Amino acid sequence: MTTHGLQNQQTDIPEEINGLRMTRQRQEVYRFLMGERTHPTANEVFMRIKEALPHVSLATVYNCLEALVQHKIIRQVNFDREPSRYCPNLDEHGHFHDETTGTIHDVKFKPGINLTDILDLPPNTVIKDIEITLRGQLA
Amino acid sequence: MTTHGLQNQQTDIPEEINGLRMTRQRQEVYRFLMGERTHPTANEVFMRIKEALPHVSLATVYNCLEALVQHKIIRQVNFDREPSRYCPNLDEHGHFHDETTGTIHDVKFKPGINLTDILDLPPNTVIKDIEITLRGQLA
DNA sequence: GATAGTAATAAGAATGATTCTAATTTTCCG
DNA sequence: CGGAAAATTAGAATCATTCTTATTACTATC
């Protein structure tokens, strides 16, 4: 018996996104992030996808996350020096870290706001990425 | 012979700032940061103040930086997962990381702009800290 | 359909910024 | 002065992440 294409495709995720071949491991990482709004860490992703892929390694999770980030399929979010978190929301947005619960919430910009209009940037600046993070609490 | 007060005070830095006793080590860390606009890392601070305090330890530099940050005398700045950097500018501002040169520039907001006016925050949110970081290049 | 070349994965070791621990020194205050 | 508290030191420990090397999977070609 021979198989063609991917090892396993009981999935709704395409075989390629933004030029990145979606291997089974990348699919599981991506699927989990898509269904999860909690901005999990690499280790949390690892723990969770082990249910579907018991032999997956943490290094692979890191590799997958890096590949997905570089192909702009997900975003990496950093709070201070805590472990990186990952976010499937590609719209321009910030992150609010609620210190009381430890949860992270996406923060949209009010309509019509363009970040670069607000900042006093040096001329001829090409911005590749903006990260806005807030810390505080929901009173 | 007895000495009163601090071990050494050939300095222009007060003995206390924001309720933090400015020991000789904290003074040196702070003085260096004040004269430096390059947002140095803990290790860079360490290398430099060793000239004035040859027996200072890296742990002490970390302790001093933490104390200064907690007393809002300096700010800690993080870019992705790179080593933390430290900044004596307390005005609300962001940081632009020029990928070409590796340098970091403070970015002011245009006058009259209030960050929280722009963000679509949940009601009753108390913001303790905002961090805005940009990556890109000066063309 | 076999096969060679390339890419991805796995397991564990290595890295490196930061934090912790325990011992010593300095400062504060009665 | 003398004891308590705070700060400093040196080195060990931590832990997220990256690297290394071997194995496995995929792709294109014959």
PDB file of N, CA, C and O in Angstrom, chain B residues 17-76:
ATOM      1  N   ILE B  17      16.704  58.729  45.445  1.00  0.00           N
ATOM      2  CA  ILE B  17      15.802  59.105  44.355  1.00  0.00           C
ATOM      3  C   ILE B  17      14.547  58.259  44.481  1.00  0.00           C
ATOM      4  O   ILE B  17      14.633  57.036  44.604  1.00  0.00           O
ATOM      5  N   ASN B  18      13.398  58.926  44.441  1.00  0.00           N
ATOM      6  CA  ASN B  18      12.099  58.232  44.533  1.00  0.00           C
ATOM      7  C   ASN B  18      12.064  57.214  45.671  1.00  0.00           C
ATOM      8  O   ASN B  18      11.532  56.116  45.514  1.00  0.00           O
ATOM      9  N   GLY B  19      12.683  57.560  46.772  1.00  0.00           N
ATOM     10  CA  GLY B  19      12.657  56.654  47.917  1.00  0.00           C
ATOM     11  C   GLY B  19      13.676  55.529  47.845  1.00  0.00           C
ATOM     12  O   GLY B  19      13.705  54.661  48.714  1.00  0.00           O
ATOM     13  N   LEU B  20      14.496  55.536  46.830  1.00  0.00           N
ATOM     14  CA  LEU B  20      15.527  54.486  46.707  1.00  0.00           C
ATOM     15  C   LEU B  20      16.877  55.046  47.119  1.00  0.00           C
ATOM     16  O   LEU B  20      17.360  56.022  46.542  1.00  0.00           O
ATOM     17  N   ARG B  21      17.475  54.433  48.095  1.00  0.00           N
ATOM     18  CA  ARG B  21      18.808  54.842  48.526  1.00  0.00           C
ATOM     19  C   ARG B  21      19.790  54.576  47.395  1.00  0.00           C
ATOM     20  O   ARG B  21      19.887  53.470  46.886  1.00  0.00           O
ATOM     21  N   MET B  22      20.512  55.612  47.010  1.00  0.00           N
ATOM     22  CA  MET B  22      21.421  55.478  45.878  1.00  0.00           C
ATOM     23  C   MET B  22      22.810  55.085  46.374  1.00  0.00           C
ATOM     24  O   MET B  22      23.649  55.929  46.659  1.00  0.00           O
ATOM     25  N   THR B  23      23.016  53.794  46.470  1.00  0.00           N
ATOM     26  CA  THR B  23      24.331  53.277  46.834  1.00  0.00           C
ATOM     27  C   THR B  23      25.321  53.607  45.723  1.00  0.00           C
ATOM     28  O   THR B  23      24.937  54.029  44.633  1.00  0.00           O
ATOM     29  N   ARG B  24      26.583  53.402  46.030  1.00  0.00           N
ATOM     30  CA  ARG B  24      27.612  53.676  45.034  1.00  0.00           C
ATOM     31  C   ARG B  24      27.353  52.897  43.736  1.00  0.00           C
ATOM     32  O   ARG B  24      27.459  53.448  42.634  1.00  0.00           O
ATOM     33  N   GLN B  25      26.979  51.644  43.861  1.00  0.00           N
ATOM     34  CA  GLN B  25      26.748  50.831  42.663  1.00  0.00           C
ATOM     35  C   GLN B  25      25.560  51.353  41.858  1.00  0.00           C
ATOM     36  O   GLN B  25      25.610  51.466  40.627  1.00  0.00           O
ATOM     37  N   ARG B  26      24.490  51.693  42.573  1.00  0.00           N
ATOM     38  CA  ARG B  26      23.311  52.213  41.870  1.00  0.00           C
ATOM     39  C   ARG B  26      23.628  53.534  41.206  1.00  0.00           C
ATOM     40  O   ARG B  26      23.143  53.838  40.111  1.00  0.00           O
ATOM     41  N   GLN B  27      24.445  54.340  41.871  1.00  0.00           N
ATOM     42  CA  GLN B  27      24.851  55.613  41.273  1.00  0.00           C
ATOM     43  C   GLN B  27      25.599  55.390  39.969  1.00  0.00           C
ATOM     44  O   GLN B  27      25.317  56.048  38.966  1.00  0.00           O
ATOM     45  N   GLU B  28      26.547  54.469  40.010  1.00  0.00           N
ATOM     46  CA  GLU B  28      27.331  54.243  38.796  1.00  0.00           C
ATOM     47  C   GLU B  28      26.469  53.726  37.658  1.00  0.00           C
ATOM     48  O   GLU B  28      26.605  54.141  36.509  1.00  0.00           O
ATOM     49  N   VAL B  29      25.559  52.810  37.977  1.00  0.00           N
ATOM     50  CA  VAL B  29      24.655  52.291  36.950  1.00  0.00           C
ATOM     51  C   VAL B  29      23.824  53.434  36.383  1.00  0.00           C
ATOM     52  O   VAL B  29      23.719  53.606  35.159  1.00  0.00           O
ATOM     53  N   TYR B  30      23.281  54.229  37.289  1.00  0.00           N
ATOM     54  CA  TYR B  30      22.407  55.312  36.851  1.00  0.00           C
ATOM     55  C   TYR B  30      23.175  56.376  36.070  1.00  0.00           C
ATOM     56  O   TYR B  30      22.731  56.844  35.026  1.00  0.00           O
ATOM     57  N   ARG B  31      24.351  56.732  36.570  1.00  0.00           N
ATOM     58  CA  ARG B  31      25.134  57.756  35.881  1.00  0.00           C
ATOM     59  C   ARG B  31      25.471  57.300  34.461  1.00  0.00           C
ATOM     60  O   ARG B  31      25.352  58.063  33.504  1.00  0.00           O
ATOM     61  N   PHE B  32      25.872  56.055  34.342  1.00  0.00           N
ATOM     62  CA  PHE B  32      26.219  55.553  33.015  1.00  0.00           C
ATOM     63  C   PHE B  32      25.016  55.617  32.080  1.00  0.00           C
ATOM     64  O   PHE B  32      25.107  56.103  30.947  1.00  0.00           O
ATOM     65  N   LEU B  33      23.858  55.174  32.575  1.00  0.00           N
ATOM     66  CA  LEU B  33      22.664  55.192  31.718  1.00  0.00           C
ATOM     67  C   LEU B  33      22.293  56.609  31.307  1.00  0.00           C
ATOM     68  O   LEU B  33      21.893  56.853  30.166  1.00  0.00           O
ATOM     69  N   MET B  34      22.431  57.547  32.254  1.00  0.00           N
ATOM     70  CA  MET B  34      22.072  58.937  31.955  1.00  0.00           C
ATOM     71  C   MET B  34      22.931  59.513  30.837  1.00  0.00           C
ATOM     72  O   MET B  34      22.467  60.326  30.041  1.00  0.00           O
ATOM     73  N   GLY B  35      24.188  59.110  30.785  1.00  0.00           N
ATOM     74  CA  GLY B  35      25.081  59.664  29.773  1.00  0.00           C
ATOM     75  C   GLY B  35      25.080  58.884  28.475  1.00  0.00           C
ATOM     76  O   GLY B  35      25.773  59.222  27.524  1.00  0.00           O
ATOM     77  N   GLU B  36      24.271  57.859  28.439  1.00  0.00           N
ATOM     78  CA  GLU B  36      24.309  56.918  27.320  1.00  0.00           C
ATOM     79  C   GLU B  36      22.929  56.875  26.683  1.00  0.00           C
ATOM     80  O   GLU B  36      21.955  56.633  27.369  1.00  0.00           O
ATOM     81  N   ARG B  37      22.867  57.097  25.404  1.00  0.00           N
ATOM     82  CA  ARG B  37      21.549  57.054  24.761  1.00  0.00           C
ATOM     83  C   ARG B  37      21.394  55.787  23.934  1.00  0.00           C
ATOM     84  O   ARG B  37      20.541  55.691  23.067  1.00  0.00           O
ATOM     85  N   THR B  38      22.231  54.800  24.163  1.00  0.00           N
ATOM     86  CA  THR B  38      22.226  53.612  23.299  1.00  0.00           C
ATOM     87  C   THR B  38      21.410  52.451  23.851  1.00  0.00           C
ATOM     88  O   THR B  38      21.433  51.371  23.298  1.00  0.00           O
ATOM     89  N   HIS B  39      20.719  52.671  24.972  1.00  0.00           N
ATOM     90  CA  HIS B  39      19.908  51.598  25.544  1.00  0.00           C
ATOM     91  C   HIS B  39      20.737  50.343  25.789  1.00  0.00           C
ATOM     92  O   HIS B  39      20.481  49.289  25.195  1.00  0.00           O
ATOM     93  N   PRO B  40      21.704  50.424  26.660  1.00  0.00           N
ATOM     94  CA  PRO B  40      22.588  49.284  26.872  1.00  0.00           C
ATOM     95  C   PRO B  40      21.921  48.122  27.583  1.00  0.00           C
ATOM     96  O   PRO B  40      20.903  48.283  28.265  1.00  0.00           O
ATOM     97  N   THR B  41      22.480  46.949  27.416  1.00  0.00           N
ATOM     98  CA  THR B  41      22.044  45.750  28.125  1.00  0.00           C
ATOM     99  C   THR B  41      22.697  45.717  29.494  1.00  0.00           C
ATOM    100  O   THR B  41      23.651  46.459  29.765  1.00  0.00           O
ATOM    101  N   ALA B  42      22.243  44.801  30.348  1.00  0.00           N
ATOM    102  CA  ALA B  42      22.831  44.633  31.681  1.00  0.00           C
ATOM    103  C   ALA B  42      24.329  44.354  31.559  1.00  0.00           C
ATOM    104  O   ALA B  42      25.143  44.904  32.308  1.00  0.00           O
ATOM    105  N   ASN B  43      24.673  43.529  30.624  1.00  0.00           N
ATOM    106  CA  ASN B  43      26.079  43.181  30.476  1.00  0.00           C
ATOM    107  C   ASN B  43      26.916  44.375  30.018  1.00  0.00           C
ATOM    108  O   ASN B  43      28.047  44.554  30.474  1.00  0.00           O
ATOM    109  N   GLU B  44      26.359  45.195  29.162  1.00  0.00           N
ATOM    110  CA  GLU B  44      27.081  46.399  28.731  1.00  0.00           C
ATOM    111  C   GLU B  44      27.274  47.370  29.895  1.00  0.00           C
ATOM    112  O   GLU B  44      28.333  47.986  30.036  1.00  0.00           O
ATOM    113  N   VAL B  45      26.247  47.486  30.733  1.00  0.00           N
ATOM    114  CA  VAL B  45      26.375  48.323  31.923  1.00  0.00           C
ATOM    115  C   VAL B  45      27.496  47.768  32.807  1.00  0.00           C
ATOM    116  O   VAL B  45      28.374  48.508  33.276  1.00  0.00           O
ATOM    117  N   PHE B  46      27.470  46.483  32.991  1.00  0.00           N
ATOM    118  CA  PHE B  46      28.458  45.797  33.823  1.00  0.00           C
ATOM    119  C   PHE B  46      29.883  46.074  33.340  1.00  0.00           C
ATOM    120  O   PHE B  46      30.750  46.525  34.101  1.00  0.00           O
ATOM    121  N   MET B  47      30.121  45.842  32.055  1.00  0.00           N
ATOM    122  CA  MET B  47      31.455  46.066  31.462  1.00  0.00           C
ATOM    123  C   MET B  47      31.924  47.487  31.727  1.00  0.00           C
ATOM    124  O   MET B  47      33.086  47.737  32.025  1.00  0.00           O
ATOM    125  N   ARG B  48      30.991  48.423  31.588  1.00  0.00           N
ATOM    126  CA  ARG B  48      31.382  49.807  31.657  1.00  0.00           C
ATOM    127  C   ARG B  48      31.624  50.279  33.082  1.00  0.00           C
ATOM    128  O   ARG B  48      32.602  50.989  33.337  1.00  0.00           O
ATOM    129  N   ILE B  49      30.768  49.894  34.015  1.00  0.00           N
ATOM    130  CA  ILE B  49      30.967  50.428  35.363  1.00  0.00           C
ATOM    131  C   ILE B  49      32.086  49.705  36.099  1.00  0.00           C
ATOM    132  O   ILE B  49      32.541  50.171  37.142  1.00  0.00           O
ATOM    133  N   LYS B  50      32.550  48.613  35.559  1.00  0.00           N
ATOM    134  CA  LYS B  50      33.723  47.954  36.143  1.00  0.00           C
ATOM    135  C   LYS B  50      34.926  48.884  36.143  1.00  0.00           C
ATOM    136  O   LYS B  50      35.815  48.755  36.983  1.00  0.00           O
ATOM    137  N   GLU B  51      34.944  49.832  35.203  1.00  0.00           N
ATOM    138  CA  GLU B  51      36.038  50.802  35.175  1.00  0.00           C
ATOM    139  C   GLU B  51      36.088  51.608  36.473  1.00  0.00           C
ATOM    140  O   GLU B  51      37.159  51.888  36.995  1.00  0.00           O
ATOM    141  N   ALA B  52      34.905  51.959  36.983  1.00  0.00           N
ATOM    142  CA  ALA B  52      34.858  52.746  38.216  1.00  0.00           C
ATOM    143  C   ALA B  52      34.811  51.855  39.456  1.00  0.00           C
ATOM    144  O   ALA B  52      35.289  52.247  40.526  1.00  0.00           O
ATOM    145  N   LEU B  53      34.225  50.677  39.323  1.00  0.00           N
ATOM    146  CA  LEU B  53      34.042  49.765  40.461  1.00  0.00           C
ATOM    147  C   LEU B  53      34.542  48.380  40.051  1.00  0.00           C
ATOM    148  O   LEU B  53      33.741  47.505  39.718  1.00  0.00           O
ATOM    149  N   PRO B  54      35.822  48.155  40.111  1.00  0.00           N
ATOM    150  CA  PRO B  54      36.372  46.912  39.560  1.00  0.00           C
ATOM    151  C   PRO B  54      35.827  45.638  40.194  1.00  0.00           C
ATOM    152  O   PRO B  54      35.837  44.586  39.574  1.00  0.00           O
ATOM    153  N   HIS B  55      35.310  45.748  41.446  1.00  0.00           N
ATOM    154  CA  HIS B  55      34.841  44.531  42.100  1.00  0.00           C
ATOM    155  C   HIS B  55      33.344  44.312  41.953  1.00  0.00           C
ATOM    156  O   HIS B  55      32.793  43.390  42.549  1.00  0.00           O
ATOM    157  N   VAL B  56      32.687  45.153  41.174  1.00  0.00           N
ATOM    158  CA  VAL B  56      31.237  45.003  41.048  1.00  0.00           C
ATOM    159  C   VAL B  56      30.910  43.669  40.374  1.00  0.00           C
ATOM    160  O   VAL B  56      31.686  43.177  39.544  1.00  0.00           O
ATOM    161  N   SER B  57      29.797  43.087  40.763  1.00  0.00           N
ATOM    162  CA  SER B  57      29.417  41.821  40.137  1.00  0.00           C
ATOM    163  C   SER B  57      28.215  42.021  39.214  1.00  0.00           C
ATOM    164  O   SER B  57      27.434  42.959  39.367  1.00  0.00           O
ATOM    165  N   LEU B  58      28.088  41.104  38.282  1.00  0.00           N
ATOM    166  CA  LEU B  58      26.975  41.183  37.334  1.00  0.00           C
ATOM    167  C   LEU B  58      25.646  41.067  38.073  1.00  0.00           C
ATOM    168  O   LEU B  58      24.673  41.750  37.734  1.00  0.00           O
ATOM    169  N   ALA B  59      25.595  40.224  39.105  1.00  0.00           N
ATOM    170  CA  ALA B  59      24.365  40.094  39.886  1.00  0.00           C
ATOM    171  C   ALA B  59      23.960  41.441  40.471  1.00  0.00           C
ATOM    172  O   ALA B  59      22.777  41.793  40.507  1.00  0.00           O
ATOM    173  N   THR B  60      24.948  42.189  40.934  1.00  0.00           N
ATOM    174  CA  THR B  60      24.656  43.510  41.493  1.00  0.00           C
ATOM    175  C   THR B  60      24.108  44.439  40.421  1.00  0.00           C
ATOM    176  O   THR B  60      23.186  45.218  40.679  1.00  0.00           O
ATOM    177  N   VAL B  61      24.674  44.363  39.234  1.00  0.00           N
ATOM    178  CA  VAL B  61      24.149  45.193  38.157  1.00  0.00           C
ATOM    179  C   VAL B  61      22.686  44.849  37.913  1.00  0.00           C
ATOM    180  O   VAL B  61      21.839  45.745  37.815  1.00  0.00           O
ATOM    181  N   TYR B  62      22.372  43.567  37.884  1.00  0.00           N
ATOM    182  CA  TYR B  62      20.971  43.173  37.730  1.00  0.00           C
ATOM    183  C   TYR B  62      20.127  43.689  38.892  1.00  0.00           C
ATOM    184  O   TYR B  62      19.026  44.197  38.707  1.00  0.00           O
ATOM    185  N   ASN B  63      20.642  43.546  40.106  1.00  0.00           N
ATOM    186  CA  ASN B  63      19.911  44.063  41.272  1.00  0.00           C
ATOM    187  C   ASN B  63      19.674  45.559  41.167  1.00  0.00           C
ATOM    188  O   ASN B  63      18.567  46.044  41.423  1.00  0.00           O
ATOM    189  N   CYS B  64      20.695  46.284  40.799  1.00  0.00           N
ATOM    190  CA  CYS B  64      20.571  47.739  40.691  1.00  0.00           C
ATOM    191  C   CYS B  64      19.559  48.115  39.620  1.00  0.00           C
ATOM    192  O   CYS B  64      18.697  48.978  39.844  1.00  0.00           O
ATOM    193  N   LEU B  65      19.668  47.487  38.473  1.00  0.00           N
ATOM    194  CA  LEU B  65      18.749  47.802  37.389  1.00  0.00           C
ATOM    195  C   LEU B  65      17.318  47.518  37.820  1.00  0.00           C
ATOM    196  O   LEU B  65      16.420  48.336  37.595  1.00  0.00           O
ATOM    197  N   GLU B  66      17.105  46.402  38.486  1.00  0.00           N
ATOM    198  CA  GLU B  66      15.757  46.064  38.930  1.00  0.00           C
ATOM    199  C   GLU B  66      15.234  47.107  39.920  1.00  0.00           C
ATOM    200  O   GLU B  66      14.090  47.553  39.829  1.00  0.00           O
ATOM    201  N   ALA B  67      16.102  47.502  40.867  1.00  0.00           N
ATOM    202  CA  ALA B  67      15.684  48.500  41.860  1.00  0.00           C
ATOM    203  C   ALA B  67      15.349  49.826  41.174  1.00  0.00           C
ATOM    204  O   ALA B  67      14.339  50.466  41.488  1.00  0.00           O
ATOM    205  N   LEU B  68      16.182  50.233  40.237  1.00  0.00           N
ATOM    206  CA  LEU B  68      15.945  51.497  39.535  1.00  0.00           C
ATOM    207  C   LEU B  68      14.651  51.442  38.723  1.00  0.00           C
ATOM    208  O   LEU B  68      13.890  52.405  38.677  1.00  0.00           O
ATOM    209  N   VAL B  69      14.410  50.303  38.092  1.00  0.00           N
ATOM    210  CA  VAL B  69      13.176  50.153  37.316  1.00  0.00           C
ATOM    211  C   VAL B  69      11.971  50.207  38.251  1.00  0.00           C
ATOM    212  O   VAL B  69      11.008  50.923  37.998  1.00  0.00           O
ATOM    213  N   GLN B  70      12.041  49.483  39.364  1.00  0.00           N
ATOM    214  CA  GLN B  70      10.889  49.418  40.258  1.00  0.00           C
ATOM    215  C   GLN B  70      10.578  50.757  40.905  1.00  0.00           C
ATOM    216  O   GLN B  70       9.423  51.032  41.219  1.00  0.00           O
ATOM    217  N   HIS B  71      11.597  51.580  41.067  1.00  0.00           N
ATOM    218  CA  HIS B  71      11.352  52.907  41.622  1.00  0.00           C
ATOM    219  C   HIS B  71      11.125  53.952  40.531  1.00  0.00           C
ATOM    220  O   HIS B  71      11.176  55.150  40.794  1.00  0.00           O
ATOM    221  N   LYS B  72      10.923  53.479  39.325  1.00  0.00           N
ATOM    222  CA  LYS B  72      10.593  54.342  38.189  1.00  0.00           C
ATOM    223  C   LYS B  72      11.649  55.415  37.960  1.00  0.00           C
ATOM    224  O   LYS B  72      11.345  56.586  37.707  1.00  0.00           O
ATOM    225  N   ILE B  73      12.911  55.006  38.071  1.00  0.00           N
ATOM    226  CA  ILE B  73      14.010  55.924  37.821  1.00  0.00           C
ATOM    227  C   ILE B  73      14.538  55.701  36.409  1.00  0.00           C
ATOM    228  O   ILE B  73      15.026  56.609  35.756  1.00  0.00           O
ATOM    229  N   ILE B  74      14.422  54.480  35.945  1.00  0.00           N
ATOM    230  CA  ILE B  74      14.752  54.139  34.558  1.00  0.00           C
ATOM    231  C   ILE B  74      13.657  53.211  34.051  1.00  0.00           C
ATOM    232  O   ILE B  74      12.798  52.769  34.809  1.00  0.00           O
ATOM    233  N   ARG B  75      13.736  52.905  32.744  1.00  0.00           N
ATOM    234  CA  ARG B  75      12.784  51.955  32.168  1.00  0.00           C
ATOM    235  C   ARG B  75      13.508  50.767  31.548  1.00  0.00           C
ATOM    236  O   ARG B  75      14.612  50.898  31.027  1.00  0.00           O
ATOM    237  N   GLN B  76      12.855  49.638  31.618  1.00  0.00           N
ATOM    238  CA  GLN B  76      13.374  48.432  30.987  1.00  0.00           C
ATOM    239  C   GLN B  76      12.678  48.274  29.644  1.00  0.00           C
ATOM    240  O   GLN B  76      11.473  48.441  29.555  1.00  0.00           O
TER     241      GLN B  76
END
